[in-house]
Amino acid sequence: MLAGRLEGNGSFFVREVETPVPGPGELLVRIEAAGICGTDRHLFRGEFPSRPPVTLGHEFSGIVEATGAGVTRFRAGMRVTGDPNIACGGCAQCRRGRVNLCENLVAIGIHRDGGFAEHVTVPENQAYELPLSLPPERGAFCEPLACCLHAVDKAEIRAGASVVVLGGGVIGMLTVQLARLAGAGSVILATRQAVRRSLAEEIGATGSFDPAAQDIVPGIAGPDGLLPGGADIVFECAGVAETVRQAPKLARSGGTVVLLGVLPQGETVEIEPFDLLFREVKLLTSFLNPFVHGRAAALIASGAIEVDRLVSRCIGLADLPDAIANPPRPGEIKVLVMPGLA
Ligand code: NAP
């Protein structure tokens, strides 16, 4: 079969490899769609540790073609999405229930072969069923949605809460929608590209803000801002120092900031502890998707989350090396790899 292989830093090729055979407790899945994530580009550049040679692709879904010995919950012909993060279950963090912090975490598409291929093997315990009636592209959104769901759960949004989301990539767009579903009364998305601000307002944001046009702190939290005094909850979904710095200043006294964005390791950001303390701003971080992939799959299956409009392009495996090696095109939100395409 064909697979997109990371073979070392800056070295990514699509080549013929053996079709994998499902081991005991594993499913052989024919990939229908796999999303390209910023992490794949970090892996390509060697900015995140991985285990090359390895097939990348950790956001994927497809059809079960075969099952290994002992599989009981799935059979050939079912559509599934895979939670890529495999926790060991035995380390101190797993035994505390913090599986996203597992000391021996193995991720499909990072440490073992993933979904940028015609087939992938997935442990049965990592798979969740999706309806066959679902358009195949949508299944690839379960993994990023699960990461946003963990963040929204941590924020403990109450009905009517005010929310600011910084960054209008796929993570920001999904967080906007989850915040509304969780009961937020107002959700403002701040992102520089106008096309993204309009899209966000069409899919659930109650307003948007252009941080390039005016200073965001007075523009949102100032006395004449969109949310005078600040928001109950601020989600940082841009992954840049500027928005991390801004986030606490956009939260109201007693409000909550949730950091999702990934900054390069070693990069630091100045935060004013006095301001955090005297306004009792809660600063939280959200990493991966512990115990929420099933709920994300259910949300995708229900159609409650708009994902079709987040798909910028669908490409075949042949175009994958170019897409991985280059930054996203202007305006692009999510590129899907569909091995079935020529
Ligand atoms: P993305 O496509 O890069 O989207 C982030 C967007 O933020 C950019 O496209 C940009 O859009 C906007 N932005 C940049 N500077 C900004 C500023 N100063 N103010 C407001 N918006 C700004 O990334 P993504 O895929 O949505 O992911 C977002 C972040 O989450 C990344 O750092 C990613 O690594 C991380 N992530 C974390 C988890 C987790 O578990 N915590 C999971 C998945 C991803 P404009 O050009 O429109 O401004």
XYZ file of C-alpha atoms and ligand atoms in Angstrom:
390
model
C 0.000 0.000 0.000
C 1.025 3.684 -0.253
C 1.979 5.570 2.910
C 3.308 9.047 3.759
C 6.499 8.313 5.699
C 8.564 10.606 7.880
C 12.087 9.265 7.461
C 14.020 11.966 9.349
C 13.991 15.722 9.864
C 12.782 17.392 6.655
C 12.521 14.023 4.949
C 8.975 12.904 4.098
C 8.032 10.645 1.174
C 5.032 8.749 -0.107
C 6.163 5.217 -0.852
C 5.055 1.591 -1.101
C 5.106 -0.278 2.213
C 3.672 -3.600 3.349
C -0.033 -3.415 4.192
C -0.131 -3.943 7.977
C -1.682 -7.043 9.505
C -3.898 -6.465 12.569
C -2.455 -8.062 15.694
C -4.561 -9.454 18.540
C -7.093 -6.849 19.665
C -6.447 -4.629 16.615
C -8.509 -3.444 13.646
C -7.259 -3.000 10.097
C -8.844 0.258 8.917
C -9.007 1.475 5.306
C -8.449 5.212 5.587
C -11.143 7.414 4.094
C -9.898 10.790 5.366
C -7.019 12.055 7.497
C -6.483 15.665 8.543
C -3.173 17.522 8.304
C -2.465 19.261 11.610
C 0.169 21.852 12.530
C 1.838 19.110 14.559
C 2.550 17.170 11.345
C 4.539 20.146 10.076
C 6.377 20.384 13.430
C 7.190 16.663 13.167
C 8.452 17.170 9.618
C 10.818 19.899 10.796
C 11.984 17.854 13.813
C 10.432 20.290 16.305
C 8.447 17.530 18.043
C 9.963 14.167 18.939
C 8.731 11.177 16.916
C 10.065 7.772 15.897
C 11.029 7.848 12.218
C 10.664 5.998 9.978
C 6.961 6.282 10.735
C 3.755 6.954 8.810
C 2.294 10.262 10.034
C -1.427 11.106 10.396
C -3.110 11.196 13.824
C -6.533 12.586 12.775
C -8.186 9.824 10.777
C -11.251 7.731 10.147
C -12.138 4.907 7.830
C -13.742 1.524 7.324
C -12.805 -1.615 9.239
C -11.541 -4.202 6.740
C -10.352 -6.937 9.082
C -10.105 -7.660 12.769
C -7.371 -9.380 14.791
C -7.871 -12.188 17.266
C -10.068 -11.364 20.236
C -11.771 -8.269 18.794
C -15.387 -8.251 19.967
C -16.849 -4.767 19.490
C -16.090 -4.157 15.804
C -16.481 -6.067 12.554
C -15.545 -5.538 8.928
C -17.607 -2.854 7.209
C -18.022 -0.560 10.247
C -16.834 3.044 10.035
C -14.535 4.108 12.863
C -12.497 7.031 14.120
C -9.319 6.338 16.064
C -8.187 8.078 19.240
C -4.465 8.202 18.446
C -3.207 8.590 22.020
C -2.489 5.214 23.590
C -1.819 5.427 27.331
C 0.020 2.618 29.117
C -2.525 2.368 31.943
C 0.151 1.466 34.477
C 2.317 4.539 35.104
C 1.720 6.887 38.037
C -0.195 9.391 35.882
C -2.441 6.758 34.301
C -3.175 5.349 37.748
C -4.276 8.836 38.783
C -6.604 8.944 35.768
C -4.416 11.497 33.938
C -3.998 9.422 30.796
C -3.069 12.436 28.635
C -0.002 12.829 30.856
C 0.955 9.134 30.543
C 4.706 8.707 30.972
C 4.757 6.099 28.201
C 2.259 7.655 25.795
C 2.383 6.199 22.279
C 0.541 8.149 19.598
C -0.663 6.663 16.323
C 0.802 8.814 13.556
C 3.695 10.028 15.725
C 5.318 7.016 17.405
C 3.586 4.215 15.480
C 2.256 4.169 11.925
C -0.698 6.475 11.334
C -3.407 7.509 8.946
C -1.560 9.105 5.999
C -1.772 5.756 4.240
C -4.223 3.466 2.572
C -4.531 1.423 5.773
C -3.711 1.710 9.477
C -3.968 -0.690 12.404
C -5.797 0.595 15.477
C -6.198 -1.121 18.865
C -9.865 -1.920 19.419
C -9.848 0.121 22.643
C -8.831 3.243 20.693
C -11.637 2.970 18.113
C -15.091 4.577 18.173
C -17.888 3.818 15.752
C -19.218 6.435 13.334
C -22.380 6.031 11.247
C -21.956 4.768 7.683
C -24.331 7.521 6.561
C -21.833 10.214 7.623
C -19.911 11.953 4.808
C -16.423 10.398 5.134
C -14.599 13.742 5.456
C -16.260 14.466 8.792
C -14.698 11.571 10.687
C -11.262 13.176 10.458
C -12.456 16.006 12.724
C -13.081 13.808 15.780
C -9.503 14.112 17.072
C -9.142 17.927 16.944
C -12.702 18.251 18.254
C -11.811 15.992 21.193
C -8.879 18.276 22.105
C -11.221 21.288 22.088
C -13.811 19.368 24.089
C -11.268 18.720 26.854
C -10.529 22.469 26.978
C -14.217 23.401 27.071
C -14.838 20.832 29.813
C -11.995 22.322 31.854
C -13.423 25.825 31.445
C -16.710 24.761 33.106
C -18.769 27.114 30.973
C -22.087 28.069 32.528
C -25.228 28.984 30.622
C -25.022 32.592 29.506
C -21.245 32.889 30.046
C -19.192 35.289 27.924
C -16.314 33.754 25.977
C -13.425 35.053 23.885
C -11.568 32.721 21.520
C -8.178 33.898 20.237
C -7.174 32.402 16.873
C -9.415 31.356 13.998
C -7.768 28.145 12.834
C -9.563 24.815 13.118
C -9.036 24.679 16.889
C -10.547 28.143 17.358
C -13.476 27.378 15.022
C -14.306 24.150 16.848
C -13.937 25.805 20.260
C -16.340 28.578 19.245
C -18.970 25.980 18.388
C -18.417 23.889 21.520
C -18.620 26.995 23.717
C -22.022 27.816 22.231
C -23.184 24.211 22.670
C -22.011 24.351 26.296
C -24.290 27.321 26.882
C -22.157 30.427 26.368
C -24.343 33.461 25.733
C -21.707 35.391 23.805
C -18.660 34.093 21.964
C -16.250 36.539 20.305
C -13.625 35.132 17.932
C -10.512 37.251 17.425
C -8.489 36.446 14.327
C -6.821 38.592 11.672
C -8.297 37.160 8.482
C -11.670 38.675 7.579
C -12.893 35.536 5.822
C -12.391 33.568 9.046
C -14.206 36.158 11.138
C -17.241 35.979 8.837
C -17.168 32.184 8.816
C -17.015 32.097 12.634
C -20.067 34.330 12.858
C -21.916 32.051 10.445
C -21.143 28.931 12.496
C -21.816 30.171 16.016
C -19.768 33.165 17.140
C -21.955 36.023 18.302
C -19.282 38.513 17.265
C -15.719 38.817 16.033
C -12.739 41.084 16.445
C -9.840 42.021 14.189
C -6.729 42.209 16.406
C -4.739 43.776 13.580
C -7.131 46.730 13.309
C -7.135 47.876 16.933
C -5.697 47.011 20.341
C -7.664 43.982 21.467
C -7.519 44.572 25.241
C -9.463 47.865 25.287
C -11.413 46.750 22.217
C -12.882 43.792 24.099
C -12.408 44.334 27.850
C -12.294 48.154 28.026
C -15.277 50.209 29.265
C -16.474 50.706 25.687
C -15.351 47.281 24.520
C -17.440 44.356 23.308
C -17.387 42.762 26.790
C -16.729 45.597 29.273
C -14.675 44.294 32.206
C -13.630 41.202 30.271
C -14.906 37.722 29.458
C -15.823 34.933 31.851
C -13.612 32.588 29.825
C -10.798 33.160 27.318
C -9.498 30.333 25.132
C -6.043 30.867 23.635
C -6.141 28.929 20.347
C -3.545 30.778 18.265
C -0.354 29.396 19.757
C 1.574 32.682 19.588
C 3.212 34.686 22.380
C 1.109 37.767 21.712
C -2.208 36.021 22.379
C -0.869 34.232 25.463
C 0.101 37.646 26.832
C -3.288 39.122 25.954
C -5.448 36.287 27.283
C -5.340 37.119 31.059
C -6.011 40.780 30.308
C -9.137 39.808 28.380
C -10.561 37.777 31.283
C -12.778 39.475 33.838
C -11.795 39.450 37.522
C -12.495 35.921 38.693
C -12.517 34.707 35.079
C -10.730 31.750 33.518
C -8.061 31.483 30.811
C -7.487 28.181 29.033
C -4.312 27.822 26.985
C -4.569 25.324 24.099
C -2.049 26.803 21.674
C 1.412 25.254 21.455
C 4.365 27.640 21.523
C 7.838 26.417 20.575
C 9.610 24.705 23.477
C 11.787 27.218 25.330
C 9.797 30.290 24.254
C 8.728 32.400 27.220
C 5.947 34.966 27.672
C 5.724 37.750 30.251
C 2.723 37.447 32.566
C 1.940 39.893 35.401
C 1.391 37.793 38.578
C 0.067 40.869 40.440
C -2.766 41.187 37.947
C -3.536 37.453 38.021
C -3.528 37.362 41.828
C -5.478 40.496 42.654
C -8.097 39.714 40.041
C -8.057 35.970 40.849
C -7.806 35.004 37.201
C -7.626 31.238 36.829
C -4.955 30.134 34.347
C -5.499 26.627 32.976
C -3.871 24.563 30.254
C -5.470 21.849 28.169
C -3.457 19.043 26.570
C -4.839 16.323 24.288
C -8.130 14.548 24.747
C -8.444 12.310 27.808
C -11.661 10.249 27.814
C -13.465 12.552 25.361
C -12.904 10.968 21.932
C -16.182 9.064 22.213
C -18.119 12.253 22.939
C -16.377 13.990 20.042
C -17.391 11.116 17.758
C -20.981 11.406 18.994
C -20.997 15.155 18.321
C -19.631 14.649 14.814
C -22.179 11.889 14.157
C -25.009 14.117 15.378
C -24.172 16.911 12.944
C -24.168 19.429 15.831
C -20.729 20.704 14.827
C -20.224 22.354 11.442
C -17.086 20.864 9.921
C -17.786 20.796 6.175
C -17.106 24.525 5.932
C -13.750 24.077 7.669
C -12.448 21.822 4.864
C -10.294 23.944 2.582
C -8.973 21.206 0.243
C -9.012 17.440 -0.122
C -5.835 15.998 -1.602
C -4.561 12.547 -2.586
C -1.451 10.974 -1.045
C 0.686 12.174 -3.971
C 0.193 15.813 -2.948
C 0.918 15.173 0.734
C 4.712 15.839 0.798
C 4.158 19.309 -0.641
C 1.355 20.059 1.854
C 3.460 18.888 4.834
C 6.599 20.756 3.790
C 4.863 24.100 3.252
C 2.842 26.378 5.528
C -0.938 26.425 5.064
C -2.095 28.571 2.135
C -3.703 31.915 3.103
C -7.211 31.339 4.439
C -6.774 27.588 4.601
C -8.332 25.975 7.695
C -8.151 22.186 7.283
C -6.589 20.117 4.500
C -7.745 16.507 4.329
C -5.830 13.643 2.781
C -8.121 11.136 1.100
C -6.100 8.165 -0.149
C -9.006 7.261 -2.423
C -8.332 10.410 -4.495
C -5.906 10.058 -7.411
P -3.688 27.443 13.098
O -4.366 26.924 11.898
O -2.299 27.931 13.000
O -4.621 28.593 13.655
C -4.198 29.569 14.548
C -4.630 30.895 13.985
O -4.431 31.896 14.956
C -3.771 31.382 12.820
O -4.098 30.775 11.606
C -4.068 32.875 12.830
O -5.211 33.183 12.002
C -4.483 33.124 14.285
N -3.582 34.096 14.892
C -2.255 34.229 14.776
N -1.822 35.298 15.460
C -2.926 35.844 16.031
C -3.136 36.973 16.870
N -2.131 37.743 17.254
N -4.398 37.230 17.287
C -5.417 36.438 16.915
N -5.280 35.380 16.103
C -4.038 35.087 15.682
O -3.677 26.352 14.242
P -4.811 25.326 14.732
O -4.670 24.044 14.012
O -6.133 25.981 14.791
O -4.241 25.067 16.214
C -4.174 26.161 17.129
C -3.133 25.878 18.204
O -3.580 24.807 19.013
C -1.783 25.448 17.659
O -0.760 26.013 18.432
C -1.800 23.937 17.831
O -0.500 23.402 17.915
C -2.565 23.825 19.112
N -3.214 22.549 19.408
C -3.286 22.215 20.715
C -3.914 21.057 21.087
C -4.002 20.722 22.547
O -4.303 19.584 22.898
N -3.772 21.666 23.419
C -4.467 20.212 20.119
C -4.404 20.592 18.792
C -3.765 21.773 18.431
P -5.339 34.654 11.354
O -4.319 34.690 10.270
O -6.759 34.724 10.920
O -5.037 35.621 12.459
